[in-house]
Amino acid sequence: MQRYVLICRHAETYDPYPLQPDFERELTPEGIRKANETGKWVREKYQKVDAIVASPARRASATAQIIANRLYFDPDKITYDPEIYNPKEAQLLKAISQLPDSIAKVLIVSHNPALTQMARNLVNKNIGYLEPGQAVTITIDLTHWQDIFITSGSVAADSFSEII
C-alpha cells in the first residue's frame, strides 16, 4: 500500500526571552504566515491527511493547528506526542510505527535535527536541512506502519524549495 509521510518542521519562532522555557516559544507573524502557506500547499497537493501527530511544544502545536485548519482537519483530532518534543530519529519512527494501518497519509510536526535526519534515512539520500515551516513528503510502499523501520521510500514533493 502506498503511504505518505508528510514531515514538517515547526514554523519560525521568536528567540527565547531570558528564562523562557524552550517548550513555550511562540510563532512569529512570519511563522504564522509560513504555517498557513504550508497548510495551503498540503491541501493543494494532497487534499487531506488522515492523521496529524505533533510535538506538544507551543511552536509545533501552533504550526499543526494552523495546517489542520487549512486542511479542514478537526484540531481536536491532532495527536500530541510528548516523545517527539526534541526527539531522536528513533522516537519519530516509533510514533509513525504505532499508527493504525487504516491511515494512508500522516503529517508529523516536530523539531530538527531529528526530522531532517529521519527524512534523509527514509529516502537514503542527503537532502537539505528542513527550514522552519518547510514540509517534505515521502512516499513509502508499506503494508503495515510498523514496517517503517525496515524500508525506504522516495521524496514525492517539498513545500518551499528544492531540497534534494
PDB file of C-alpha atoms in Angstrom:
ATOM      1  CA  MET A   1       0.000   0.000   0.000  1.00  0.00           C
ATOM      2  CA  GLN A   2       1.294   3.450  -0.914  1.00  0.00           C
ATOM      3  CA  ARG A   3       1.668   5.584   2.216  1.00  0.00           C
ATOM      4  CA  TYR A   4       2.606   9.226   2.590  1.00  0.00           C
ATOM      5  CA  VAL A   5       4.661  10.657   5.424  1.00  0.00           C
ATOM      6  CA  LEU A   6       4.488  14.445   5.383  1.00  0.00           C
ATOM      7  CA  ILE A   7       7.328  15.698   7.549  1.00  0.00           C
ATOM      8  CA  CYS A   8       7.020  19.315   8.698  1.00  0.00           C
ATOM      9  CA  ARG A   9       9.355  21.344  10.846  1.00  0.00           C
ATOM     10  CA  HIS A  10       7.558  23.808  13.106  1.00  0.00           C
ATOM     11  CA  ALA A  11       7.375  27.334  11.715  1.00  0.00           C
ATOM     12  CA  GLU A  12       9.593  30.275  12.701  1.00  0.00           C
ATOM     13  CA  THR A  13       9.616  31.273  16.366  1.00  0.00           C
ATOM     14  CA  TYR A  14      10.660  34.230  18.429  1.00  0.00           C
ATOM     15  CA  ASP A  15      14.036  33.940  20.085  1.00  0.00           C
ATOM     16  CA  PRO A  16      13.518  32.934  23.699  1.00  0.00           C
ATOM     17  CA  TYR A  17      13.449  35.738  26.215  1.00  0.00           C
ATOM     18  CA  PRO A  18      15.522  35.323  29.401  1.00  0.00           C
ATOM     19  CA  LEU A  19      14.404  32.319  31.455  1.00  0.00           C
ATOM     20  CA  GLN A  20      11.689  31.378  28.958  1.00  0.00           C
ATOM     21  CA  PRO A  21      11.350  27.604  28.683  1.00  0.00           C
ATOM     22  CA  ASP A  22      12.114  26.315  25.191  1.00  0.00           C
ATOM     23  CA  PHE A  23       8.791  24.460  25.257  1.00  0.00           C
ATOM     24  CA  GLU A  24       6.879  27.781  25.426  1.00  0.00           C
ATOM     25  CA  ARG A  25       8.409  29.574  22.418  1.00  0.00           C
ATOM     26  CA  GLU A  26       5.742  31.081  20.136  1.00  0.00           C
ATOM     27  CA  LEU A  27       5.451  31.564  16.396  1.00  0.00           C
ATOM     28  CA  THR A  28       6.371  34.905  14.876  1.00  0.00           C
ATOM     29  CA  PRO A  29       3.967  36.599  12.433  1.00  0.00           C
ATOM     30  CA  GLU A  30       6.209  35.232   9.650  1.00  0.00           C
ATOM     31  CA  GLY A  31       5.945  31.771  11.224  1.00  0.00           C
ATOM     32  CA  ILE A  32       2.151  32.006  11.228  1.00  0.00           C
ATOM     33  CA  ARG A  33       2.201  33.086   7.576  1.00  0.00           C
ATOM     34  CA  LYS A  34       4.542  30.216   6.641  1.00  0.00           C
ATOM     35  CA  ALA A  35       2.415  27.649   8.515  1.00  0.00           C
ATOM     36  CA  ASN A  36      -0.637  28.882   6.581  1.00  0.00           C
ATOM     37  CA  GLU A  37       1.326  28.617   3.338  1.00  0.00           C
ATOM     38  CA  THR A  38       2.384  25.067   4.205  1.00  0.00           C
ATOM     39  CA  GLY A  39      -1.200  24.135   5.024  1.00  0.00           C
ATOM     40  CA  LYS A  40      -2.326  25.529   1.671  1.00  0.00           C
ATOM     41  CA  TRP A  41       0.442  23.572  -0.090  1.00  0.00           C
ATOM     42  CA  VAL A  42      -0.588  20.315   1.620  1.00  0.00           C
ATOM     43  CA  ARG A  43      -4.254  20.903   0.724  1.00  0.00           C
ATOM     44  CA  GLU A  44      -3.444  21.670  -2.932  1.00  0.00           C
ATOM     45  CA  LYS A  45      -1.070  18.731  -3.299  1.00  0.00           C
ATOM     46  CA  TYR A  46      -2.789  16.039  -1.186  1.00  0.00           C
ATOM     47  CA  GLN A  47      -6.274  17.419  -0.353  1.00  0.00           C
ATOM     48  CA  LYS A  48      -6.204  15.925   3.139  1.00  0.00           C
ATOM     49  CA  VAL A  49      -4.308  13.855   5.651  1.00  0.00           C
ATOM     50  CA  ASP A  50      -5.693  11.013   7.722  1.00  0.00           C
ATOM     51  CA  ALA A  51      -3.750  11.872  10.873  1.00  0.00           C
ATOM     52  CA  ILE A  52      -1.627  14.633  12.364  1.00  0.00           C
ATOM     53  CA  VAL A  53       0.952  13.812  15.028  1.00  0.00           C
ATOM     54  CA  ALA A  54       2.695  16.788  16.625  1.00  0.00           C
ATOM     55  CA  SER A  55       5.090  17.705  19.355  1.00  0.00           C
ATOM     56  CA  PRO A  56       3.196  19.358  22.218  1.00  0.00           C
ATOM     57  CA  ALA A  57       5.668  22.275  22.291  1.00  0.00           C
ATOM     58  CA  ARG A  58       3.837  25.548  21.684  1.00  0.00           C
ATOM     59  CA  ARG A  59       5.565  26.270  18.350  1.00  0.00           C
ATOM     60  CA  ALA A  60       4.911  22.792  16.938  1.00  0.00           C
ATOM     61  CA  SER A  61       1.338  22.560  18.201  1.00  0.00           C
ATOM     62  CA  ALA A  62       0.534  26.019  16.792  1.00  0.00           C
ATOM     63  CA  THR A  63       2.019  25.006  13.425  1.00  0.00           C
ATOM     64  CA  ALA A  64      -0.005  21.769  13.439  1.00  0.00           C
ATOM     65  CA  GLN A  65      -3.225  23.613  14.324  1.00  0.00           C
ATOM     66  CA  ILE A  66      -2.752  26.191  11.557  1.00  0.00           C
ATOM     67  CA  ILE A  67      -2.105  23.458   8.989  1.00  0.00           C
ATOM     68  CA  ALA A  68      -5.074  21.444  10.304  1.00  0.00           C
ATOM     69  CA  ASN A  69      -7.338  24.456   9.797  1.00  0.00           C
ATOM     70  CA  ARG A  70      -6.171  24.809   6.187  1.00  0.00           C
ATOM     71  CA  LEU A  71      -6.954  21.111   5.646  1.00  0.00           C
ATOM     72  CA  TYR A  72     -10.357  21.235   7.367  1.00  0.00           C
ATOM     73  CA  PHE A  73      -8.903  18.667   9.782  1.00  0.00           C
ATOM     74  CA  ASP A  74     -10.513  18.715  13.237  1.00  0.00           C
ATOM     75  CA  PRO A  75      -7.850  20.218  15.541  1.00  0.00           C
ATOM     76  CA  ASP A  76      -9.213  18.106  18.398  1.00  0.00           C
ATOM     77  CA  LYS A  77      -8.049  15.012  16.485  1.00  0.00           C
ATOM     78  CA  ILE A  78      -4.391  16.082  16.417  1.00  0.00           C
ATOM     79  CA  THR A  79      -2.308  13.639  18.450  1.00  0.00           C
ATOM     80  CA  TYR A  80       0.230  15.398  20.674  1.00  0.00           C
ATOM     81  CA  ASP A  81       3.076  13.028  21.458  1.00  0.00           C
ATOM     82  CA  PRO A  82       5.496  14.220  24.163  1.00  0.00           C
ATOM     83  CA  GLU A  83       8.054  11.713  22.843  1.00  0.00           C
ATOM     84  CA  ILE A  84       8.542  13.810  19.694  1.00  0.00           C
ATOM     85  CA  TYR A  85       9.473  17.043  21.515  1.00  0.00           C
ATOM     86  CA  ASN A  86      13.218  17.441  20.857  1.00  0.00           C
ATOM     87  CA  PRO A  87      13.234  13.851  19.657  1.00  0.00           C
ATOM     88  CA  LYS A  88      15.765  11.413  18.415  1.00  0.00           C
ATOM     89  CA  GLU A  89      15.038   9.923  15.000  1.00  0.00           C
ATOM     90  CA  ALA A  90      14.045   6.625  16.621  1.00  0.00           C
ATOM     91  CA  GLN A  91      11.324   8.370  18.621  1.00  0.00           C
ATOM     92  CA  LEU A  92       9.833   9.845  15.442  1.00  0.00           C
ATOM     93  CA  LEU A  93       9.899   6.464  13.717  1.00  0.00           C
ATOM     94  CA  LYS A  94       8.303   4.832  16.760  1.00  0.00           C
ATOM     95  CA  ALA A  95       5.433   7.354  16.665  1.00  0.00           C
ATOM     96  CA  ILE A  96       4.865   6.567  12.988  1.00  0.00           C
ATOM     97  CA  SER A  97       5.156   2.806  13.519  1.00  0.00           C
ATOM     98  CA  GLN A  98       2.298   2.884  16.014  1.00  0.00           C
ATOM     99  CA  LEU A  99      -0.206   4.399  13.561  1.00  0.00           C
ATOM    100  CA  PRO A 100      -3.247   2.314  12.648  1.00  0.00           C
ATOM    101  CA  ASP A 101      -2.878   0.660   9.252  1.00  0.00           C
ATOM    102  CA  SER A 102      -6.070   2.390   8.090  1.00  0.00           C
ATOM    103  CA  ILE A 103      -4.096   5.658   7.839  1.00  0.00           C
ATOM    104  CA  ALA A 104      -2.547   6.319   4.432  1.00  0.00           C
ATOM    105  CA  LYS A 105      -1.350   9.944   4.878  1.00  0.00           C
ATOM    106  CA  VAL A 106       0.176  11.248   8.076  1.00  0.00           C
ATOM    107  CA  LEU A 107       1.574  14.687   8.874  1.00  0.00           C
ATOM    108  CA  ILE A 108       4.327  14.794  11.501  1.00  0.00           C
ATOM    109  CA  VAL A 109       5.088  18.241  13.000  1.00  0.00           C
ATOM    110  CA  SER A 110       8.176  18.273  15.170  1.00  0.00           C
ATOM    111  CA  HIS A 111      11.741  19.564  15.512  1.00  0.00           C
ATOM    112  CA  ASN A 112      15.128  19.399  13.848  1.00  0.00           C
ATOM    113  CA  PRO A 113      17.671  17.884  13.679  1.00  0.00           C
ATOM    114  CA  ALA A 114      15.725  14.610  14.046  1.00  0.00           C
ATOM    115  CA  LEU A 115      13.132  15.457  11.363  1.00  0.00           C
ATOM    116  CA  THR A 116      15.748  16.091   8.697  1.00  0.00           C
ATOM    117  CA  GLN A 117      17.705  13.020   9.736  1.00  0.00           C
ATOM    118  CA  MET A 118      14.606  10.857   9.529  1.00  0.00           C
ATOM    119  CA  ALA A 119      13.756  12.222   6.078  1.00  0.00           C
ATOM    120  CA  ARG A 120      17.303  11.526   4.883  1.00  0.00           C
ATOM    121  CA  ASN A 121      17.265   7.986   6.195  1.00  0.00           C
ATOM    122  CA  LEU A 122      13.809   7.199   4.835  1.00  0.00           C
ATOM    123  CA  VAL A 123      14.958   8.049   1.298  1.00  0.00           C
ATOM    124  CA  ASN A 124      18.627   7.068   1.631  1.00  0.00           C
ATOM    125  CA  LYS A 125      19.721  10.481   0.306  1.00  0.00           C
ATOM    126  CA  ASN A 126      21.395  13.534   1.709  1.00  0.00           C
ATOM    127  CA  ILE A 127      18.584  16.061   1.408  1.00  0.00           C
ATOM    128  CA  GLY A 128      18.783  19.645   2.621  1.00  0.00           C
ATOM    129  CA  TYR A 129      18.092  20.700   6.185  1.00  0.00           C
ATOM    130  CA  LEU A 130      14.391  21.409   6.741  1.00  0.00           C
ATOM    131  CA  GLU A 131      13.805  25.119   7.294  1.00  0.00           C
ATOM    132  CA  PRO A 132      11.152  26.426   9.718  1.00  0.00           C
ATOM    133  CA  GLY A 133       7.702  25.682   8.321  1.00  0.00           C
ATOM    134  CA  GLN A 134       9.040  23.556   5.475  1.00  0.00           C
ATOM    135  CA  ALA A 135       7.427  20.216   4.677  1.00  0.00           C
ATOM    136  CA  VAL A 136       8.633  17.276   2.641  1.00  0.00           C
ATOM    137  CA  THR A 137       6.519  14.330   1.549  1.00  0.00           C
ATOM    138  CA  ILE A 138       7.957  10.855   1.439  1.00  0.00           C
ATOM    139  CA  THR A 139       6.100   8.032  -0.252  1.00  0.00           C
ATOM    140  CA  ILE A 140       6.673   4.546   1.052  1.00  0.00           C
ATOM    141  CA  ASP A 141       5.230   1.234  -0.026  1.00  0.00           C
ATOM    142  CA  LEU A 142       4.200  -0.363   3.284  1.00  0.00           C
ATOM    143  CA  THR A 143       1.598  -2.906   4.270  1.00  0.00           C
ATOM    144  CA  HIS A 144       1.893  -2.008   7.953  1.00  0.00           C
ATOM    145  CA  TRP A 145       3.250   1.161   9.543  1.00  0.00           C
ATOM    146  CA  GLN A 146       5.263  -0.975  11.951  1.00  0.00           C
ATOM    147  CA  ASP A 147       7.484  -1.908   8.988  1.00  0.00           C
ATOM    148  CA  ILE A 148       8.732   1.671   8.595  1.00  0.00           C
ATOM    149  CA  PHE A 149      11.948   0.650  10.382  1.00  0.00           C
ATOM    150  CA  ILE A 150      12.958  -1.746   7.601  1.00  0.00           C
ATOM    151  CA  THR A 151      12.053   0.045   4.388  1.00  0.00           C
ATOM    152  CA  SER A 152      12.819   3.168   2.436  1.00  0.00           C
ATOM    153  CA  GLY A 153      10.829   5.472   0.229  1.00  0.00           C
ATOM    154  CA  SER A 154      11.275   8.404  -2.091  1.00  0.00           C
ATOM    155  CA  VAL A 155      10.721  12.140  -1.927  1.00  0.00           C
ATOM    156  CA  ALA A 156       7.425  12.993  -3.609  1.00  0.00           C
ATOM    157  CA  ALA A 157       7.480  16.778  -3.048  1.00  0.00           C
ATOM    158  CA  ASP A 158       8.618  19.564  -0.774  1.00  0.00           C
ATOM    159  CA  SER A 159       6.836  22.754   0.092  1.00  0.00           C
ATOM    160  CA  PHE A 160       9.190  25.668  -0.470  1.00  0.00           C
ATOM    161  CA  SER A 161      12.411  24.896  -2.246  1.00  0.00           C
ATOM    162  CA  GLU A 162      14.199  22.092  -3.962  1.00  0.00           C
ATOM    163  CA  ILE A 163      15.848  20.232  -1.070  1.00  0.00           C
ATOM    164  CA  ILE A 164      17.384  17.365  -2.967  1.00  0.00           C
TER     165      ILE A 164
END
